mmCIF file of C-alpha atoms in Angstrom:
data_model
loop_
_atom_site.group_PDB
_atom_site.id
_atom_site.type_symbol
_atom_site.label_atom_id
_atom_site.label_comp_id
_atom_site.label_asym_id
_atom_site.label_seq_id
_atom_site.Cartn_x
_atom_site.Cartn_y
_atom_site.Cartn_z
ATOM 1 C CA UNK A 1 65.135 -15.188 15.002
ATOM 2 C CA UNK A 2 63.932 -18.574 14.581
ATOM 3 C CA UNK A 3 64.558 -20.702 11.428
ATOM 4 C CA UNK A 4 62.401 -23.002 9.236
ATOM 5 C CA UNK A 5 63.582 -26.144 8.368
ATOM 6 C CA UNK A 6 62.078 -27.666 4.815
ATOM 7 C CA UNK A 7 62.893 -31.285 4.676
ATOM 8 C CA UNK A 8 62.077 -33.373 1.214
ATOM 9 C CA UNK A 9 60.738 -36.872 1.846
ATOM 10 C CA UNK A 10 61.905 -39.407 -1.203
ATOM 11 C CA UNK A 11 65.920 -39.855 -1.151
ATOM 12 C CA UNK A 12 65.945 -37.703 1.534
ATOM 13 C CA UNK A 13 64.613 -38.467 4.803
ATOM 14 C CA UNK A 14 64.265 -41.816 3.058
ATOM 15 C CA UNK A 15 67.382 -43.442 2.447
ATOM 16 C CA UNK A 16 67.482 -44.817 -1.371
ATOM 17 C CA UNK A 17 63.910 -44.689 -1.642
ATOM 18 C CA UNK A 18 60.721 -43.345 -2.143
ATOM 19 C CA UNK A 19 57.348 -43.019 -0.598
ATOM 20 C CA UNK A 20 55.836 -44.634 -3.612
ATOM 21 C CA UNK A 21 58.471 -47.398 -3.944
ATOM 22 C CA UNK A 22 57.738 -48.159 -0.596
ATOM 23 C CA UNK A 23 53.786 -48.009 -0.806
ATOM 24 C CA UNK A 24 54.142 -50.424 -3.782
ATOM 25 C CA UNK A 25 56.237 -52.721 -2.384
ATOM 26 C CA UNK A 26 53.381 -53.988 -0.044
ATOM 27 C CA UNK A 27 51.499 -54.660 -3.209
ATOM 28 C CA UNK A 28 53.843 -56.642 -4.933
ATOM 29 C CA UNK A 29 54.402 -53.566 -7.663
ATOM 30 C CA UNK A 30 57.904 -52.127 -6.213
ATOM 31 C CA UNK A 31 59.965 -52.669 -10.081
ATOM 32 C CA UNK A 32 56.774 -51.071 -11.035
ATOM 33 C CA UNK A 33 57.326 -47.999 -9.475
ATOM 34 C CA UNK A 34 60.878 -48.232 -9.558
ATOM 35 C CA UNK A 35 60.583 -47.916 -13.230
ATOM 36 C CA UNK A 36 58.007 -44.471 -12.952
ATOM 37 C CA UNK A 37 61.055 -43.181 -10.427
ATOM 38 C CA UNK A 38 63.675 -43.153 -13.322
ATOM 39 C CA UNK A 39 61.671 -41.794 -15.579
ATOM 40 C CA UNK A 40 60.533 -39.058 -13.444
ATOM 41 C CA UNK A 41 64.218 -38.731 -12.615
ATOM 42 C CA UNK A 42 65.143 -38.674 -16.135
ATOM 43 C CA UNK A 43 62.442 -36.009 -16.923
ATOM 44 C CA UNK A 44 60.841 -38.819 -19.531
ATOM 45 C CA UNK A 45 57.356 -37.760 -17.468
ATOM 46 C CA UNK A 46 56.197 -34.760 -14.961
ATOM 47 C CA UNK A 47 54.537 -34.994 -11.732
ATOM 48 C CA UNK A 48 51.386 -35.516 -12.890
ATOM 49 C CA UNK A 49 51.616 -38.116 -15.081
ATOM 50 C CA UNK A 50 53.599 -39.624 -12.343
ATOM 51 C CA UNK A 51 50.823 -39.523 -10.014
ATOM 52 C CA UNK A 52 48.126 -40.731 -12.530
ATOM 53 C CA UNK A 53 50.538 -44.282 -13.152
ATOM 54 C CA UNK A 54 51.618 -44.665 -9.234
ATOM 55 C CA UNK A 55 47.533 -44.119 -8.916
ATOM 56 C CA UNK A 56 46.379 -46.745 -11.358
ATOM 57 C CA UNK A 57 49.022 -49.352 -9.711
ATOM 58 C CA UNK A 58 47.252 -48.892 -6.626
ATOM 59 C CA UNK A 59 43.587 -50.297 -7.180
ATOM 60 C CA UNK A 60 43.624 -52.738 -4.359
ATOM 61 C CA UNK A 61 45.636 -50.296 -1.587
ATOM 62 C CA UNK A 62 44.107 -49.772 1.350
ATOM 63 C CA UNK A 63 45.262 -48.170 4.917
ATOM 64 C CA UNK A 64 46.884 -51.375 6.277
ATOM 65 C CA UNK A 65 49.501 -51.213 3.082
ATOM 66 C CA UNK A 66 49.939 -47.471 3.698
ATOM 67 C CA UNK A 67 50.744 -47.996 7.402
ATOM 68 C CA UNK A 68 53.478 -50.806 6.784
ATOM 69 C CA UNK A 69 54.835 -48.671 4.040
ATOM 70 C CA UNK A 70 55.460 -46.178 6.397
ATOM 71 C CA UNK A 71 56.616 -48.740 9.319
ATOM 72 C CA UNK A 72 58.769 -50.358 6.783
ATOM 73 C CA UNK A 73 60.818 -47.625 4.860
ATOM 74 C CA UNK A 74 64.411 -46.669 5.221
ATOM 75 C CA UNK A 75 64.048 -44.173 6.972
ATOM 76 C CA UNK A 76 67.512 -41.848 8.089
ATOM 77 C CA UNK A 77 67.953 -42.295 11.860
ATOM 78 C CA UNK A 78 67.529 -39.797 14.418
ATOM 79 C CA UNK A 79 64.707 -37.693 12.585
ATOM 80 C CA UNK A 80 62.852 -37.253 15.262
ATOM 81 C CA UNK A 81 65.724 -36.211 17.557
ATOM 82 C CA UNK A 82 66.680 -33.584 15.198
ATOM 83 C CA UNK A 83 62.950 -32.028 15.152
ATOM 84 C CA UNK A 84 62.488 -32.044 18.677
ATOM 85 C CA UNK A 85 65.745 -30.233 19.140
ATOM 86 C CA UNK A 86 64.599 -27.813 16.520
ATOM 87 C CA UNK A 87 61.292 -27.354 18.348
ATOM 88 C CA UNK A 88 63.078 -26.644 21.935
ATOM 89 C CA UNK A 89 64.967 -23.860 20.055
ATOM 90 C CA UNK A 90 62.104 -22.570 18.995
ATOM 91 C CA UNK A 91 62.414 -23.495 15.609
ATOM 92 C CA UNK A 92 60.224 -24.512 12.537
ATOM 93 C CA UNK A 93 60.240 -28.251 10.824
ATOM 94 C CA UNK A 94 58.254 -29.045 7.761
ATOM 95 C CA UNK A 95 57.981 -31.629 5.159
ATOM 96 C CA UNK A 96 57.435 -30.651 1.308
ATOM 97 C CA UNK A 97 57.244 -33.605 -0.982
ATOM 98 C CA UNK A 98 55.709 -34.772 -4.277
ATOM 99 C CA UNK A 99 54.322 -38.080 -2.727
ATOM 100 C CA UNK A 100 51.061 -38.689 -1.778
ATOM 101 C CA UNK A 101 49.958 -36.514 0.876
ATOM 102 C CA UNK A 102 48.404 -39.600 2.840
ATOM 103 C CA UNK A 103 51.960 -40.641 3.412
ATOM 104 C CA UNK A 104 53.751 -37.487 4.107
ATOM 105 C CA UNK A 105 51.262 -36.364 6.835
ATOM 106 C CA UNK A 106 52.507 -39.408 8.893
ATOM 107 C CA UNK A 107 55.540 -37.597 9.514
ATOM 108 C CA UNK A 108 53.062 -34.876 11.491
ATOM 109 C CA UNK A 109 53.214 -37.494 14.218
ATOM 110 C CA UNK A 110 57.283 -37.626 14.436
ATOM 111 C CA UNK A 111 57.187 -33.738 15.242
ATOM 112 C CA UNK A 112 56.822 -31.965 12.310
ATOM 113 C CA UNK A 113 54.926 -28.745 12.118
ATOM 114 C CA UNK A 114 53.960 -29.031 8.726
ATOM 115 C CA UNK A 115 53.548 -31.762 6.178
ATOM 116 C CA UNK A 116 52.857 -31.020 2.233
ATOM 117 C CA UNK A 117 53.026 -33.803 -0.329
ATOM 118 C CA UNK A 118 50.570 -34.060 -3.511
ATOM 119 C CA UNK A 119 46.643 -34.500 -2.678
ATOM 120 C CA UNK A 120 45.596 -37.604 -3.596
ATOM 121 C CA UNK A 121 41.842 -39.235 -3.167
ATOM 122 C CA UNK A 122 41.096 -41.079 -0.240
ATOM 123 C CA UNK A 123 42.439 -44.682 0.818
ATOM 124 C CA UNK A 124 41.032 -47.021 -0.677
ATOM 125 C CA UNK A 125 40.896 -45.063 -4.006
ATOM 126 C CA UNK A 126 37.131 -44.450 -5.209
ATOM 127 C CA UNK A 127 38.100 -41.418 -7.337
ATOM 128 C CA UNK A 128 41.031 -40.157 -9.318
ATOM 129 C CA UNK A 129 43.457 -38.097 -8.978
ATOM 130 C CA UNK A 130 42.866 -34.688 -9.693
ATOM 131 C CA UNK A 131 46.240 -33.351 -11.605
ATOM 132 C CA UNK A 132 45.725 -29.765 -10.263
ATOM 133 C CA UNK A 133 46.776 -31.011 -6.668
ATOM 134 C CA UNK A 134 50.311 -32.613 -7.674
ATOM 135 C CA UNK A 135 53.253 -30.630 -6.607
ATOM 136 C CA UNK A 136 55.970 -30.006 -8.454
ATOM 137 C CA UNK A 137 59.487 -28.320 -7.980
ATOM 138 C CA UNK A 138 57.845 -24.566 -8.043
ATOM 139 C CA UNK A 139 55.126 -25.420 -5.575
ATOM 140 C CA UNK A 140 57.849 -26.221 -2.745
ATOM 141 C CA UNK A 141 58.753 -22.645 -3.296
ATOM 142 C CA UNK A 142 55.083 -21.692 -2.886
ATOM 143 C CA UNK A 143 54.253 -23.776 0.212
ATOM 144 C CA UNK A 144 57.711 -22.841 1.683
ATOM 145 C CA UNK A 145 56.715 -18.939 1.212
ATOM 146 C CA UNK A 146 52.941 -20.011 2.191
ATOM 147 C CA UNK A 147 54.607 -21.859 5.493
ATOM 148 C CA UNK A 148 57.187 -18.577 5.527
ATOM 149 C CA UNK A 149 54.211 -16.627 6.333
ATOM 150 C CA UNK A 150 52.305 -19.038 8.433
ATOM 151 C CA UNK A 151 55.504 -19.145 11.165
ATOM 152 C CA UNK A 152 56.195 -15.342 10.822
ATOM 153 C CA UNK A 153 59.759 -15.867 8.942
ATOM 154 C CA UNK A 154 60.964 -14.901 5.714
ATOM 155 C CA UNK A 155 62.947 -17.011 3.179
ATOM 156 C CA UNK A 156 65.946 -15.875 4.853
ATOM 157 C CA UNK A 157 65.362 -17.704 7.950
ATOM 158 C CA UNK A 158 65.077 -20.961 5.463
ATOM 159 C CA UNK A 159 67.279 -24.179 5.345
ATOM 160 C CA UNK A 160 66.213 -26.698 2.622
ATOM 161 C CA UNK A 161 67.302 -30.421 2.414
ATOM 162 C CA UNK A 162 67.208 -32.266 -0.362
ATOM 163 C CA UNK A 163 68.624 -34.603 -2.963
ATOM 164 C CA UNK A 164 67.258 -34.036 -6.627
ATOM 165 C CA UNK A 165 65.778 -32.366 -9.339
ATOM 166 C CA UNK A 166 62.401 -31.832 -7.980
ATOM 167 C CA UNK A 167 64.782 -29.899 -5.162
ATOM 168 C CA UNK A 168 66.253 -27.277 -7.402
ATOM 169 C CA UNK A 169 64.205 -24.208 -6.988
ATOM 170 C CA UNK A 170 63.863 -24.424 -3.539
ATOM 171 C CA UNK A 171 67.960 -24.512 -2.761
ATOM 172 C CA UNK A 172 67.732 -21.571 -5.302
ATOM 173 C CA UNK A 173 65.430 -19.338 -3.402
ATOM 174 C CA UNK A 174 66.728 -20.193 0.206
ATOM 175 C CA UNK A 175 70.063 -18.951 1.530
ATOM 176 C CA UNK A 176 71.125 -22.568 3.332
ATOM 177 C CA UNK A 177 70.601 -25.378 2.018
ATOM 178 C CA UNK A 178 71.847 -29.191 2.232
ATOM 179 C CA UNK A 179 72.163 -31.532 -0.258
ATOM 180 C CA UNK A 180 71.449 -35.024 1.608
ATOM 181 C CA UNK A 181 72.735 -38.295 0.001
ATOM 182 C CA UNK A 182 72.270 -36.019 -3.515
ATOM 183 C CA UNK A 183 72.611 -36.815 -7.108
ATOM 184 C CA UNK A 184 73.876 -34.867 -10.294
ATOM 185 C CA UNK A 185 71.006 -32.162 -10.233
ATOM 186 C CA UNK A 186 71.910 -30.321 -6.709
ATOM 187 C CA UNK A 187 75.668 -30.378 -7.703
ATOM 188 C CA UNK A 188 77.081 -27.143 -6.739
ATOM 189 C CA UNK A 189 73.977 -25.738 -5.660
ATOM 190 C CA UNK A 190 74.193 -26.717 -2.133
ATOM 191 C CA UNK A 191 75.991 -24.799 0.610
ATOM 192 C CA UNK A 192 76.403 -28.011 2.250
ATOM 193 C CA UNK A 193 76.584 -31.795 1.383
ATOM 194 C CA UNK A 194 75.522 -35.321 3.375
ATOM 195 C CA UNK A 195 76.070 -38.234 2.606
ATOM 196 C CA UNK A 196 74.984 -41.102 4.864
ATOM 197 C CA UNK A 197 72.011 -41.881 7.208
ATOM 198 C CA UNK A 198 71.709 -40.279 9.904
ATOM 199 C CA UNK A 199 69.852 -36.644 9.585
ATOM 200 C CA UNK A 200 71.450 -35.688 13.170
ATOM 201 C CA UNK A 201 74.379 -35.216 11.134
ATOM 202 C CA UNK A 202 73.314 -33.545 7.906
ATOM 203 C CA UNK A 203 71.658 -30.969 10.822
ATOM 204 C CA UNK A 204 74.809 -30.310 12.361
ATOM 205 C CA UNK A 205 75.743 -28.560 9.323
ATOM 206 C CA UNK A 206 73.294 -26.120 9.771
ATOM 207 C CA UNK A 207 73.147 -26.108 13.581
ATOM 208 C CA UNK A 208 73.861 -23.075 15.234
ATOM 209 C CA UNK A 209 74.959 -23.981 19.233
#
């Protein structure tokens, strides 16, 4: 039976980071956005008035700041080693994330079947954001059943990696899950735990020969 993989973006496939940290660093903004990342964290604001602040900071971004974002970021080594070995076994990748979805759907181009993050308005932004297409920690349980259905598995063919609060339902309605470089809110909910940067290694947890 094949498996699907659900891999979270920020502190997870990034090392330390997030897609928005990164994104604002090319604008000068990064303590900016630091800032909105603890308080997010610290459940001071939700997702969507997350999005709304990150999407105000970001009046003069355009696709060439997006791209060295991307080019830039910490990423964890060996992600795309880890999804093409998934692939050859016939298995499922996919990305669920609260950042923007221009960024996550880079990672469609490393090898992942699927990318999810939270819609936001074309680059360079002409429009707002509209709050009913920010994701939140329920609606990786809804694109992961959506996805589920889309690949012909169930939720017991699931393995979920992640590394915070926004990760918590999702490790609660898979049977596998790995908690990747993780902080306080995944303790004891993981069935395993990574912590360094390499994703190779956080897979061989899960890897069956």
């Amino acid at each position: 039976m094949a498996r699907l993989h659900l891999f979270d973006l920020d502190g997870t496939l990034l090392h330390g980071s997030s897609a928005p940290v990164e994104i604002s660093r090319q604008l000068g903004l990064e303590a900016e956005t630091v800032a909105l990342d603890r308080a997010i964290s610290a459940g001071l604001i939700g997702p969507p008035e997350y999005a709304a602040q990150v999407h105000a900071l970001w009046a003069s971004l355009t696709e060439a700041h997006v791209a060295a974002a991307f080019d830039a970021a910490p990423w964890l080594t060996r992600i795309r080693e880890v999804w093409a070995e998934l692939t050859r076994n016939g298995d499922y990748c996919a990305v669920v994330s609260l950042s923007p979805s221009f960024f996550v759907e880079r990672l469609i181009d490393w090898g992942a079947h699927a990318a999810y993050g939270s819609r936001f308005p074309a680059v360079p932004f002409t429009e707002p954001v509209d709050p009913t297409g920010v994701l939140n920690a329920a609606a990786k349980v809804r694109i992961a059943d959506r996805l589920c259905a889309e690949f012909g598995v169930t939720r017991a063919d699931c393995v979920a990696y992640g590394d915070s609060m926004s990760d918590k339902d999702l490790f609660g309605a898979v049977p596998v899950s790995v908690a990747v470089n993780a902080d306080r809110h995944l303790t004891g909910l993981a069935t395993h735990s990574y912590t360094g940067r390499d994703l190779w290694e956080a897979y061989e947890l899960v890897r069956v020969a």
